[in-house]
PDB file of C-alpha atoms in Angstrom:
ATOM      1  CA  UNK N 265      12.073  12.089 -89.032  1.00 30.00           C
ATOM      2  CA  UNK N 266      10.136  14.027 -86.904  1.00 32.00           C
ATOM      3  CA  UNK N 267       9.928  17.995 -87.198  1.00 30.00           C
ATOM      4  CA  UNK N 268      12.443  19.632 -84.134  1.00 33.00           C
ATOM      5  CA  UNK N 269      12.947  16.304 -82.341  1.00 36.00           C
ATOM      6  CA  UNK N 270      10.866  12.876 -82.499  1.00 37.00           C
ATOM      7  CA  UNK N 271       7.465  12.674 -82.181  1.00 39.00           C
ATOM      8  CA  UNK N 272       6.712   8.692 -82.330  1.00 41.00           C
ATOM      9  CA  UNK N 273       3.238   6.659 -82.347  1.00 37.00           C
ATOM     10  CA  UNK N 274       4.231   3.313 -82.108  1.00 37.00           C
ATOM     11  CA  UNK N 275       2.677   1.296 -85.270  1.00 35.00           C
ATOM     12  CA  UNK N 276       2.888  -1.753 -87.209  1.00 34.00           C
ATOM     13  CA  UNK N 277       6.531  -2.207 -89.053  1.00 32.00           C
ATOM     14  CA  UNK N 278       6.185  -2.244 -93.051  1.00 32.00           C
ATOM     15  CA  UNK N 279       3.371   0.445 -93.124  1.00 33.00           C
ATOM     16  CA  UNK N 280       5.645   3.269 -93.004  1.00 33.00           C
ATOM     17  CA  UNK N 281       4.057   7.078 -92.426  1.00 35.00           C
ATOM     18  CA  UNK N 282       4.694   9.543 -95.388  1.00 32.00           C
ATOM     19  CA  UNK N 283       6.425  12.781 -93.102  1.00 35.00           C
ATOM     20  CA  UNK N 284       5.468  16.173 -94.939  1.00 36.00           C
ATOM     21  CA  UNK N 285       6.833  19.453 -93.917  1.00 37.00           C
ATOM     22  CA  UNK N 286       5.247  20.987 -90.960  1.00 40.00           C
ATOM     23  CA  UNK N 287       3.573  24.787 -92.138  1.00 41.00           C
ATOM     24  CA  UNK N 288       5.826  27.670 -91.287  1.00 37.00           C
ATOM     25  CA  UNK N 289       3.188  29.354 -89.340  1.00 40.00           C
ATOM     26  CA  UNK N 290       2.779  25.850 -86.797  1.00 43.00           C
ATOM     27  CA  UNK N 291       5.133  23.547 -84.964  1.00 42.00           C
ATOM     28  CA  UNK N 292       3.826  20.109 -86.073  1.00 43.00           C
ATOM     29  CA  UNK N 293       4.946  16.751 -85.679  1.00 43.00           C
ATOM     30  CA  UNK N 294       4.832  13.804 -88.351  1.00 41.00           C
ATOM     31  CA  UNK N 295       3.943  10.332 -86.431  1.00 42.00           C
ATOM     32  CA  UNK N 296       5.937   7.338 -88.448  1.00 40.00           C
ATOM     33  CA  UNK N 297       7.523   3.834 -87.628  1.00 39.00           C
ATOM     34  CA  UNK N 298      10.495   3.632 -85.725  1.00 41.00           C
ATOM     35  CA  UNK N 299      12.281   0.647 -83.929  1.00 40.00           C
ATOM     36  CA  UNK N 300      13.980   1.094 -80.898  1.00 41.00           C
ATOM     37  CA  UNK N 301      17.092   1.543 -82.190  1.00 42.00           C
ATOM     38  CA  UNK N 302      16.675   4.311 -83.857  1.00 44.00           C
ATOM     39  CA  UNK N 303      16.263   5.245 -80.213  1.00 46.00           C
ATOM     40  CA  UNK N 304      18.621   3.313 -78.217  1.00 45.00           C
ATOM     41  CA  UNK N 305      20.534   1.578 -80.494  1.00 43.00           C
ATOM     42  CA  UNK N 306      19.649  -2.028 -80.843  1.00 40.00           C
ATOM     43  CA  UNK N 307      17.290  -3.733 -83.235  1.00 38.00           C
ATOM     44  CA  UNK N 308      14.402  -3.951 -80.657  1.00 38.00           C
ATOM     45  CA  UNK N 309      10.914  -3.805 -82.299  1.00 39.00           C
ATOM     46  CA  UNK N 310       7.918  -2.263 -80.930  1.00 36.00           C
ATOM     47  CA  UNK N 311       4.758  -4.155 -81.866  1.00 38.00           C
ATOM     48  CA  UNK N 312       1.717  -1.817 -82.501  1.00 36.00           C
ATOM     49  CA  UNK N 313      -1.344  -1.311 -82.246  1.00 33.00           C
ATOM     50  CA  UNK N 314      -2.512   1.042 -84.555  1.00 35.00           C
ATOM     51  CA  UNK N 315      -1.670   0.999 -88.126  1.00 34.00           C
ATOM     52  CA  UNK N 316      -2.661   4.866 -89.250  1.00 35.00           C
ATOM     53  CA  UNK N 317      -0.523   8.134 -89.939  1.00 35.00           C
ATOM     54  CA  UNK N 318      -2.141  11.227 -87.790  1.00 35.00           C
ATOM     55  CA  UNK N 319      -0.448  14.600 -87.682  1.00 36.00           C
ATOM     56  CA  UNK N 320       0.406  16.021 -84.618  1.00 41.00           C
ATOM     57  CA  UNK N 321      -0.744  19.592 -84.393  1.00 41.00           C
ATOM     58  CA  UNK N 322       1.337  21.015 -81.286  1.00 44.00           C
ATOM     59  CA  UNK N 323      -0.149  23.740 -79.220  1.00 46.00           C
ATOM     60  CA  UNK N 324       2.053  25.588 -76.675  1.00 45.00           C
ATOM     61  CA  UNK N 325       2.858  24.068 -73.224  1.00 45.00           C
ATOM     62  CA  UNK N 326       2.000  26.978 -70.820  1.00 46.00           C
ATOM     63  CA  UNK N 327       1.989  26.609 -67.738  1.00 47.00           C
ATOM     64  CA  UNK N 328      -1.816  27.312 -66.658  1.00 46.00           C
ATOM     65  CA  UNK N 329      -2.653  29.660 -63.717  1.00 43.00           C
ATOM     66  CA  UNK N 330      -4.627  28.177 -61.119  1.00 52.00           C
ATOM     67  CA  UNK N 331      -4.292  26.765 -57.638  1.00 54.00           C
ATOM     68  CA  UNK N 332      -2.372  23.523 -59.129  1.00 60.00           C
ATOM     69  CA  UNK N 333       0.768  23.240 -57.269  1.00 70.00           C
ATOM     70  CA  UNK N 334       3.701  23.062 -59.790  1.00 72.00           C
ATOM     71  CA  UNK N 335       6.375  20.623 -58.898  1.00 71.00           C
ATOM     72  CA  UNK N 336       9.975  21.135 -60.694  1.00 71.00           C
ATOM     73  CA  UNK N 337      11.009  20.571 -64.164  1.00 87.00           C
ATOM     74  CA  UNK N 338      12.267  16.848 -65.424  1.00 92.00           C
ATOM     75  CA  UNK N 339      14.534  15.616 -67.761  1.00 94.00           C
ATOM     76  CA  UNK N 340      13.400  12.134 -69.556  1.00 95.00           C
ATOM     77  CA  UNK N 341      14.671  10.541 -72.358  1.00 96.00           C
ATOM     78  CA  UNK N 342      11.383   9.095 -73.387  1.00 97.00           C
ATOM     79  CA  UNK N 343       7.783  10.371 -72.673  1.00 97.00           C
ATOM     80  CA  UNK N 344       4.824   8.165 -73.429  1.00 97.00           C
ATOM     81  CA  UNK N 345       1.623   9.383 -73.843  1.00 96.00           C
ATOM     82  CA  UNK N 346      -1.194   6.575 -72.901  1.00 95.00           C
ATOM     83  CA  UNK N 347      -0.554   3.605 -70.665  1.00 94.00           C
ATOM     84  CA  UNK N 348      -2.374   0.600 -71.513  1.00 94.00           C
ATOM     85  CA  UNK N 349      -0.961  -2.351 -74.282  1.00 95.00           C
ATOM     86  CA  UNK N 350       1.071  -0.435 -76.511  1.00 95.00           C
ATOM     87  CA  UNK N 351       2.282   2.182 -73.850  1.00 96.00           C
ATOM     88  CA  UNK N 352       3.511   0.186 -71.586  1.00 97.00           C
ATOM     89  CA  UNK N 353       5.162  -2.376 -74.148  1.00 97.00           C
ATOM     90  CA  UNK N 354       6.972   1.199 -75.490  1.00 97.00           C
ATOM     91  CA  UNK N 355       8.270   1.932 -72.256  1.00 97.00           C
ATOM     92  CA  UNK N 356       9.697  -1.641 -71.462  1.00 97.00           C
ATOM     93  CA  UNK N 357      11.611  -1.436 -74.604  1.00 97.00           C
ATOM     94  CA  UNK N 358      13.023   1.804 -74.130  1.00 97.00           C
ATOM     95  CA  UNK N 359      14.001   1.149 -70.520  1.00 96.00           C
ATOM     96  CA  UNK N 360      16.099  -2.171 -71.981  1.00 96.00           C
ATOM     97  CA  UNK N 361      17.771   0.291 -73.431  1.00 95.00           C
ATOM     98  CA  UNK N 362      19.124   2.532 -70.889  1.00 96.00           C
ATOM     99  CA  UNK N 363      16.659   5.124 -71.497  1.00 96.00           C
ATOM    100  CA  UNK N 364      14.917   6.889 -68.618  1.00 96.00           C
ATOM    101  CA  UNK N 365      11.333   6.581 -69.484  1.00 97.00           C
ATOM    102  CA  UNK N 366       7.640   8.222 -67.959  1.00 97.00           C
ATOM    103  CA  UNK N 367       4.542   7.007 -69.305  1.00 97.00           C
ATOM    104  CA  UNK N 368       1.266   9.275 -68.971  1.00 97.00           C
ATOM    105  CA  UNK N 369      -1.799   7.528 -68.098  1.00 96.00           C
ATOM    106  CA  UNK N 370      -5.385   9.074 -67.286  1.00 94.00           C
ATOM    107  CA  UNK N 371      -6.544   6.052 -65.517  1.00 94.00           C
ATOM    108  CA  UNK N 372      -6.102   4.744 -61.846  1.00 94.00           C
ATOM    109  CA  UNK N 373      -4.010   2.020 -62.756  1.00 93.00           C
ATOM    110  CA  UNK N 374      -2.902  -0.081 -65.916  1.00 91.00           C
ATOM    111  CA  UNK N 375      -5.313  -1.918 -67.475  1.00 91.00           C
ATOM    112  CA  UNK N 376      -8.615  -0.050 -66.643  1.00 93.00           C
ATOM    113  CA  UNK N 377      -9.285   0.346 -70.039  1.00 91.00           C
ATOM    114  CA  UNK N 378      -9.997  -3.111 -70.737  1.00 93.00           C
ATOM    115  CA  UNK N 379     -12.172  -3.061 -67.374  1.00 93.00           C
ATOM    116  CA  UNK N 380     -14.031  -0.668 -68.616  1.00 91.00           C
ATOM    117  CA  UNK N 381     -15.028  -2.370 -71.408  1.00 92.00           C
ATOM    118  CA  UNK N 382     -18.432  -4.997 -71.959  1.00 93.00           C
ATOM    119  CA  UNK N 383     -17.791  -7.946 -69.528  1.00 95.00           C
ATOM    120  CA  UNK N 384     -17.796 -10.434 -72.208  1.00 94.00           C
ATOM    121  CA  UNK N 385     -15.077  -9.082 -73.804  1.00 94.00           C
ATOM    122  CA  UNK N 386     -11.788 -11.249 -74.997  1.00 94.00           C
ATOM    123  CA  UNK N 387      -9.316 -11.102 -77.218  1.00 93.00           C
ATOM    124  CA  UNK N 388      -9.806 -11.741 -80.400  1.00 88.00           C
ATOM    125  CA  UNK N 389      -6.175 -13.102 -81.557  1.00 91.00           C
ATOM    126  CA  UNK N 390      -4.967 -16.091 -80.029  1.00 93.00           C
ATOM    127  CA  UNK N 391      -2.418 -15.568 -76.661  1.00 96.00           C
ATOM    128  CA  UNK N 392       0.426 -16.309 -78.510  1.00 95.00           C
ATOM    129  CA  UNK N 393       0.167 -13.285 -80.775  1.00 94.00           C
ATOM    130  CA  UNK N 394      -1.050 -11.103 -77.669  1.00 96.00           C
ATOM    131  CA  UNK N 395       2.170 -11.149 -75.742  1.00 97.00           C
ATOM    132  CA  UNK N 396       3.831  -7.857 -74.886  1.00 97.00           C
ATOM    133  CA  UNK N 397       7.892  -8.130 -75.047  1.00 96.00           C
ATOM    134  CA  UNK N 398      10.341  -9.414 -72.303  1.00 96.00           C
ATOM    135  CA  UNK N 399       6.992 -10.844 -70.597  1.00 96.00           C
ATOM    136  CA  UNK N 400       4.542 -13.303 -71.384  1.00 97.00           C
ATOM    137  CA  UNK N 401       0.828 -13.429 -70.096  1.00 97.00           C
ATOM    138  CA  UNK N 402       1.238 -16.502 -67.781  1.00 96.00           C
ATOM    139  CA  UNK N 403       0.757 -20.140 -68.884  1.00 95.00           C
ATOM    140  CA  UNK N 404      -2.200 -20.846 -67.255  1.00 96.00           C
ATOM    141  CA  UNK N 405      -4.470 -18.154 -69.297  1.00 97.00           C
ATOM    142  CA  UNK N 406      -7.063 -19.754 -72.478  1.00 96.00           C
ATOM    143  CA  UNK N 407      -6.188 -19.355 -75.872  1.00 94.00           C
ATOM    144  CA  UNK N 408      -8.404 -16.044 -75.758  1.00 94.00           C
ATOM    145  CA  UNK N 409      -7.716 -14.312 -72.534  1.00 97.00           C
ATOM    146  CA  UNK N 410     -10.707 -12.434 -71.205  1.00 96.00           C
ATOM    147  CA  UNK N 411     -10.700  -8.939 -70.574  1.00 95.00           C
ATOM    148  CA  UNK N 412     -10.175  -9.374 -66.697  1.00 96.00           C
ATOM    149  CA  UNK N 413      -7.178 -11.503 -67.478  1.00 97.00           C
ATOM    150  CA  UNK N 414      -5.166  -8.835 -69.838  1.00 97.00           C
ATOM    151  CA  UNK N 415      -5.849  -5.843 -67.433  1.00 96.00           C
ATOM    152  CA  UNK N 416      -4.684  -8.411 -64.719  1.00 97.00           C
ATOM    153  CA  UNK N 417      -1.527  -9.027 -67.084  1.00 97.00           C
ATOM    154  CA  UNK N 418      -1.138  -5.254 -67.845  1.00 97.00           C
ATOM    155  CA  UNK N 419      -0.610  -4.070 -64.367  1.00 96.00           C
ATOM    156  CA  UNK N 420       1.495  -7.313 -63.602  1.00 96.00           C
ATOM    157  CA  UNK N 421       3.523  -6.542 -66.630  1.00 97.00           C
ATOM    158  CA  UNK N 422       4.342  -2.773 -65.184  1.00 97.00           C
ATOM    159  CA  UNK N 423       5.244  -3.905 -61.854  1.00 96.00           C
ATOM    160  CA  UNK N 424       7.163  -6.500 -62.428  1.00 97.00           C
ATOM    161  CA  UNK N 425       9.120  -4.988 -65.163  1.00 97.00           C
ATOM    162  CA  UNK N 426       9.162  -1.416 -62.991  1.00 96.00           C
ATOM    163  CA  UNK N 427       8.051   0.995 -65.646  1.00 97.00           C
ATOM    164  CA  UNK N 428       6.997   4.110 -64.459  1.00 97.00           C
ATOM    165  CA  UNK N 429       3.595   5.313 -64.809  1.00 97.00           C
ATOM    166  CA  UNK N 430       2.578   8.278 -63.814  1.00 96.00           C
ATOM    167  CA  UNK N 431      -1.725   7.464 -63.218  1.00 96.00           C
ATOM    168  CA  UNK N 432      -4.865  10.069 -62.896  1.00 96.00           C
ATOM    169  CA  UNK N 433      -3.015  12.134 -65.738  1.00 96.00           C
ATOM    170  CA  UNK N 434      -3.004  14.186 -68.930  1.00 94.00           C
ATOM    171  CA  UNK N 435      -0.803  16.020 -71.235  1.00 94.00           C
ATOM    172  CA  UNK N 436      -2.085  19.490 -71.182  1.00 92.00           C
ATOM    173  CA  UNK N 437       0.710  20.980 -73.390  1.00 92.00           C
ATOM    174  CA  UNK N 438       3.165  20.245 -75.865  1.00 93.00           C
ATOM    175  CA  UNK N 439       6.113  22.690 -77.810  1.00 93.00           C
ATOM    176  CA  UNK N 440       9.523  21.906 -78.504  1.00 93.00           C
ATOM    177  CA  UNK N 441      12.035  22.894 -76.164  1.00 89.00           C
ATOM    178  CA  UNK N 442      13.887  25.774 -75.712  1.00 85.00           C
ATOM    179  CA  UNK N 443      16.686  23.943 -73.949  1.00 77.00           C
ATOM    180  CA  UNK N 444      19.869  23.368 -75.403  1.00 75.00           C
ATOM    181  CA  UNK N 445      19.624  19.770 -76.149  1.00 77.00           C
ATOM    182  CA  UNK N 446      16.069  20.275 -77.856  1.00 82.00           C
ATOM    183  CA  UNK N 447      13.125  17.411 -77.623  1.00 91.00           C
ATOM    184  CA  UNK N 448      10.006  18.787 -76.241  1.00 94.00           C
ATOM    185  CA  UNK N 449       8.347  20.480 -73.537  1.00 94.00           C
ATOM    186  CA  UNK N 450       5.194  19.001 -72.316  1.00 94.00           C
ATOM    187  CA  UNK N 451       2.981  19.980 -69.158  1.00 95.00           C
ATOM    188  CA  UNK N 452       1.039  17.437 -67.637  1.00 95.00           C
ATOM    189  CA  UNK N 453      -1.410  18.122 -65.273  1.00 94.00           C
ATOM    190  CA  UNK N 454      -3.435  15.874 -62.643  1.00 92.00           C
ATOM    191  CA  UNK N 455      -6.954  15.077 -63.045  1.00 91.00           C
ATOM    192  CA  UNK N 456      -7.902  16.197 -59.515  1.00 88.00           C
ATOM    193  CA  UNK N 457      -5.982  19.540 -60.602  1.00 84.00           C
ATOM    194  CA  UNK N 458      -3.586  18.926 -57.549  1.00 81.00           C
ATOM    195  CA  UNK N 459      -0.467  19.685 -59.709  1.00 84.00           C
ATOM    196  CA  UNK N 460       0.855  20.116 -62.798  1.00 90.00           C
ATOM    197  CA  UNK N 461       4.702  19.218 -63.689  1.00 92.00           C
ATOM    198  CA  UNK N 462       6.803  20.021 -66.867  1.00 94.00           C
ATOM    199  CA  UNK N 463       8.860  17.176 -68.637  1.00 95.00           C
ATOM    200  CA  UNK N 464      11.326  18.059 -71.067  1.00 94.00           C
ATOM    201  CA  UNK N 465      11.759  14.738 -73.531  1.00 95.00           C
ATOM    202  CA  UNK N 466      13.913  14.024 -76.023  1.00 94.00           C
ATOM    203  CA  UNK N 467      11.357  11.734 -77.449  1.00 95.00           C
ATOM    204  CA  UNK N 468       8.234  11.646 -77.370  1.00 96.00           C
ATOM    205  CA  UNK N 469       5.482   8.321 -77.916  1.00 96.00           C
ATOM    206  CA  UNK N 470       2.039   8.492 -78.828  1.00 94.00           C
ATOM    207  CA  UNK N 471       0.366   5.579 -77.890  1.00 93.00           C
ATOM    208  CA  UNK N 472      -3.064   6.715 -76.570  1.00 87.00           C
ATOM    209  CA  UNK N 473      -5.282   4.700 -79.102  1.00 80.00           C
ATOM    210  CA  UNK N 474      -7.073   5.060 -82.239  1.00 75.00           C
ATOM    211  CA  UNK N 475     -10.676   4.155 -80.676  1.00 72.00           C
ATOM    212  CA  UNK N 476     -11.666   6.635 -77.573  1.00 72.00           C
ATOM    213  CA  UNK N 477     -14.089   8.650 -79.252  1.00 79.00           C
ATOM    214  CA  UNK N 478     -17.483   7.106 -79.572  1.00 83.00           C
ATOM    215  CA  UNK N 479     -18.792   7.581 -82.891  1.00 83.00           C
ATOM    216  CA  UNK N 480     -22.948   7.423 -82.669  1.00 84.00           C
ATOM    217  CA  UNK N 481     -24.173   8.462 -86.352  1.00 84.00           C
ATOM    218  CA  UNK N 482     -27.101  10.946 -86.829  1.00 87.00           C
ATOM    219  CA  UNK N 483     -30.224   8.817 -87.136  1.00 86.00           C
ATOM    220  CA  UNK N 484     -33.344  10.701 -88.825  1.00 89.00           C
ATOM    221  CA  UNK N 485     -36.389  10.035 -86.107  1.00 89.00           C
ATOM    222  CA  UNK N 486     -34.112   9.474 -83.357  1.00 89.00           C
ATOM    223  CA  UNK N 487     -35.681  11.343 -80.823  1.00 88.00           C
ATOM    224  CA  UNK N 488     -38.833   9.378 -82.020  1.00 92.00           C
ATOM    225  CA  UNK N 489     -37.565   6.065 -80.838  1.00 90.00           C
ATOM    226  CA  UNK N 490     -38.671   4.566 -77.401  1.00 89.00           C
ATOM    227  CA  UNK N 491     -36.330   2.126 -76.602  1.00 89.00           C
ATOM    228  CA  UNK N 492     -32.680   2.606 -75.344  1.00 90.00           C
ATOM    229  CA  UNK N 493     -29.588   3.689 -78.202  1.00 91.00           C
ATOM    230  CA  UNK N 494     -26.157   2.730 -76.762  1.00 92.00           C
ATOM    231  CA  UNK N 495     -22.503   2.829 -78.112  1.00 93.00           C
ATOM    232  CA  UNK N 496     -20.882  -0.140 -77.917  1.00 92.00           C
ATOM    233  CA  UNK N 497     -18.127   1.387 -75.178  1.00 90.00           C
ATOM    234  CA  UNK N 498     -21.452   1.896 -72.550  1.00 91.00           C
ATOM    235  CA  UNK N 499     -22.191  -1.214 -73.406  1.00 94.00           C
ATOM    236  CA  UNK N 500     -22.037  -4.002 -70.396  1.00 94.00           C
ATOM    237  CA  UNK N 501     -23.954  -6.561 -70.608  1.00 93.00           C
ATOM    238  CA  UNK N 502     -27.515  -7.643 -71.847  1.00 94.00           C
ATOM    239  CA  UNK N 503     -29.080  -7.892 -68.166  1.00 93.00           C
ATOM    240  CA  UNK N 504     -27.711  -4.816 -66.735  1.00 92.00           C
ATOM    241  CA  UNK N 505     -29.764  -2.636 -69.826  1.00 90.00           C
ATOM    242  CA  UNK N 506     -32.797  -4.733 -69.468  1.00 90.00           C
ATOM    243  CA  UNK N 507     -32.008  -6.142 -73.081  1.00 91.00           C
ATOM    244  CA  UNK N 508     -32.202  -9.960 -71.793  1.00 88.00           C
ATOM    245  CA  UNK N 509     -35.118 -12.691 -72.449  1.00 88.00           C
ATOM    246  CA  UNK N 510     -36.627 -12.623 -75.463  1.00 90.00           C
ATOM    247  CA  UNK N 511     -35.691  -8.534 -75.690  1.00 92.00           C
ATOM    248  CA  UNK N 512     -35.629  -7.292 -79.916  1.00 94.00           C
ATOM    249  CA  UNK N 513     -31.844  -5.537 -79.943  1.00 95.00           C
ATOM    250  CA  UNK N 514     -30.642  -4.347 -83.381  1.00 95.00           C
ATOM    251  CA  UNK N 515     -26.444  -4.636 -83.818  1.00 95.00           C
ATOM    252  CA  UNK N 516     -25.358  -1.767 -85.651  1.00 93.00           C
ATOM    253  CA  UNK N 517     -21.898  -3.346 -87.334  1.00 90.00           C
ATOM    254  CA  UNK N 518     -20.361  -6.822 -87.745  1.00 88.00           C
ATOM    255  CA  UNK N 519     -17.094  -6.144 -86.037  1.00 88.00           C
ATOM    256  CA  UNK N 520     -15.021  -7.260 -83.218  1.00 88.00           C
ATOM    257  CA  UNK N 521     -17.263  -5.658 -80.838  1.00 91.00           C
ATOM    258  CA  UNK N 522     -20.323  -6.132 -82.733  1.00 93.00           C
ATOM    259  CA  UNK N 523     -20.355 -10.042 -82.978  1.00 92.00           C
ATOM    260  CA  UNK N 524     -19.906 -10.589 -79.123  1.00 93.00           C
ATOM    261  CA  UNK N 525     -22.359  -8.163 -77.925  1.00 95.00           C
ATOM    262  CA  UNK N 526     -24.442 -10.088 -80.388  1.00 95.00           C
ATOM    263  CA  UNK N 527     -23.360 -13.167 -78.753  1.00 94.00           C
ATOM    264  CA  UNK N 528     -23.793 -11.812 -75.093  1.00 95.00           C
ATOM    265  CA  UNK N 529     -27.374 -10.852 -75.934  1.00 96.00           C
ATOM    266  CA  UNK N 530     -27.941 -14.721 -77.187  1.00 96.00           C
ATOM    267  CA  UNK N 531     -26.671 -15.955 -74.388  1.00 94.00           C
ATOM    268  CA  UNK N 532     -29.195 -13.975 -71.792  1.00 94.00           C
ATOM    269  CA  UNK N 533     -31.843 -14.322 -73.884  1.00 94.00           C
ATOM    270  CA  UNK N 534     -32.175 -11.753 -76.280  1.00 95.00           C
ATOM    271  CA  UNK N 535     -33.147 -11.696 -79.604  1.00 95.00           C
ATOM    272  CA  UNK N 536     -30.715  -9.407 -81.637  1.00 95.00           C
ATOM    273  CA  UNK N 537     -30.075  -8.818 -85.320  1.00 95.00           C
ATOM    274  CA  UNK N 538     -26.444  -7.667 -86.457  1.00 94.00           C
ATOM    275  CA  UNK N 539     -27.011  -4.981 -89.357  1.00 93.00           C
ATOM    276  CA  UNK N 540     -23.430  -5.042 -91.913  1.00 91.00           C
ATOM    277  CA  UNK N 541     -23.046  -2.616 -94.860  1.00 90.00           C
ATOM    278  CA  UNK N 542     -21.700  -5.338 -96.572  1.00 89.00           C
ATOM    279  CA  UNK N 543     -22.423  -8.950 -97.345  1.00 87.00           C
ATOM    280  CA  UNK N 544     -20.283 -10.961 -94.724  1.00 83.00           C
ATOM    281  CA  UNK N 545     -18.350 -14.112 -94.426  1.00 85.00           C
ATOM    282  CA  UNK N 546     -18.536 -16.353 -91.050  1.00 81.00           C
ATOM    283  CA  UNK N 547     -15.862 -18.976 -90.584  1.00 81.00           C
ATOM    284  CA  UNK N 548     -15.593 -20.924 -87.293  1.00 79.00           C
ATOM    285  CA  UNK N 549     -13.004 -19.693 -85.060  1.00 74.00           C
ATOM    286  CA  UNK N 550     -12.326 -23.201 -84.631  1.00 75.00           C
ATOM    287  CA  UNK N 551     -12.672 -25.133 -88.242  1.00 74.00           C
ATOM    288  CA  UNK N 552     -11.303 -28.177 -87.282  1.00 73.00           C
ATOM    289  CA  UNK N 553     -12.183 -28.119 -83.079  1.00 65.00           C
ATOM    290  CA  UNK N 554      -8.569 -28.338 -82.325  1.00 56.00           C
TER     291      UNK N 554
END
C-alpha cells in the first residue's frame, strides 16, 4: 500500500513493486500494481505500460502567488496524472466503476504525443494486443496501426467513452490531505498560467510515461562535428533534416525507434548505419508472409 493514501502508476500485473517505508523527515509515495478492484471493487485489470518501480518524492501543494485565477476546490475519487494510452485506459476503468475520475494532460488534446512523434512511426505489437479496454481501435485499421491512426483512436476513445480530461495542464503540487477523509491534495495549474485549481483525490495514478526525457550522451569532440546530432524524439523524417539521397546517417541504438528511423532513411535515400552495443538478432516480422 501506498504511504497516507494510494499513490498508483499503472504497470504490468506479475511484476509487483517492493513498497519501503517512506523517511520520517518526507511524505513519499511507493508506486506498485494494483487492479481496479482494489479500487472499485471488481476484478478489472489495468494493462500497463511501464513495467518499473519509481518513488514518488512529494513536495508540498501550495498554492503559488501570481496573477493565476484560482477556481474552487474539488473532490475526485481518482486523479490521473498523464493522458495519453495508459491514462486514459486508467480512467475508463475507474469510471466503470462508479468512480468520479479527472485525468491531467499537458497537451491540447489526446493523442498528441504520438503526433509528435517521427512520421513513420507504428506500432510495434500487432492491433490485437494494442487495444485499450471497453473499446477497440476500429476494424478497418492494419495489423500495425500508424501513429496517425492511434492518436486518431486515443481521442475517439475519450469522447466516446466521456472521460474527462482536463488539456494544456500540469500538476504543480502534491501533499496528502488535511481533510478528514485523507487522499491527497494536488494543485494543478494551466500552461498559459490562466488558473490554477486544487483537487483533493482519494487516489491518485501516475501514468505520465517512462520515456519524456531525451537522453543525448556526452560525446568527446562533439562540438568538433559538422554535421547535424538529433535525438530520436526531434526526429521527423529523413527529408525534412536534409538526411535523404545518398546522405551518410549513423543510428545510435537498435531499438524500436532506432530500426525505423533506419528504415525511413532507406526509404528516402539515405545511407545509414545502426550502431548496437551488442551483437543482434533480426527475424522477419513476418516469417512465414502470413
Amino acid at each position: 500500500r501506498a504511504v497516507r493514501g494510494a499513490v498508483l502508476e499503472t504497470r504490468a500485473l506479475g511484476q509487483p513493486a517492493v513498497p519501503q517505508p517512506a523517511s520520517p523527515a518526507a511524505d513519499a509515495g511507493w508506486t506498485h500494481s494494483t487492479r481496479t478492484g482494489s479500487i472499485g471493487g471488481s476484478d478489472l485489470e489495468i494493462k500497463d505500460l511501464t513495467q518499473r518501480s519509481v518513488r514518488v518524492t512529494l513536495g508540498a501543494a501550495s498554492r503559488a502567488a501570481g496573477s493565476a485565477e484560482t477556481e474552487p476546490d474539488e473532490e475526485v475519487d481518482v486523479l490521473v496524472v498523464g493522458g495519453a494510452a495508459a491514462g486514459l485506459a486508467a480512467s475508463a476503468c475507474c469510471q466503470r466503476e462508479g468512480l468520479t475520475c479527472v485525468v491531467i494532460e499537458k497537451n491540447e488534446a489526446s493523442g498528441d504525443i504520438w503526433r509528435s512523434r517521427y512520421h513513420r512511426l507504428h506500432l510495434h505489437d500487432i492491433i490485437e494486443e494494442c487495444h485499450l479496454p471497453l473499446l477497440q481501435m476500429p476494424a478497418t485499421y492494419p495489423t500495425y496501426p500508424s501513429r496517425e491512426q492511434f492518436a486518431r483512436y486515443l481521442a475517439n476513445y475519450r469522447s466516446v467513452l466521456g472521460l474527462r480530461v482536463e488539456y494544456r495542464s500540469l500538476v504543480a503540487g502534491m501533499a496528502p490531505s488535511q481533510a478528514a477523509g485523507g487522499g491527497w491534495a494536488l494543485d494543478v495549474a494551466r500552461l498559459d498560467g490562466a488558473s490554477r485549481k486544487r483537487f483533493v483525490a482519494r487516489h491518485v495514478i501516475f501514468a505520465n510515461g517512462v520515456y519524456n526525457d531525451a537522453l543525448l550522451p556526452p560525446l568527446q569532440g562533439k562540438e568538433r562535428f559538422c554535421g547535424k546530432i538529433v535525438h530520436s524524439s526531434r526526429y521527423t523524417n529523413a527529408t525534412d533534416l536534409g538526411w535523404a539521397n545518398g546522405k551518410r546517417v549513423l543510428v545510435v541504438g537498435w531499438g524500436n525507434s532506432g530500426s525505423e528511423i533506419a528504415l525511413d532513411l532507406v526509404e528516402h535515400g539515405a545511407r545509414p548505419t545502426l550502431l548496437a552495443r551488442s551483437p543482434q538478432v533480426v527475424v522477419p516480422r513476418d516469417p512465414l508472409q502470413v
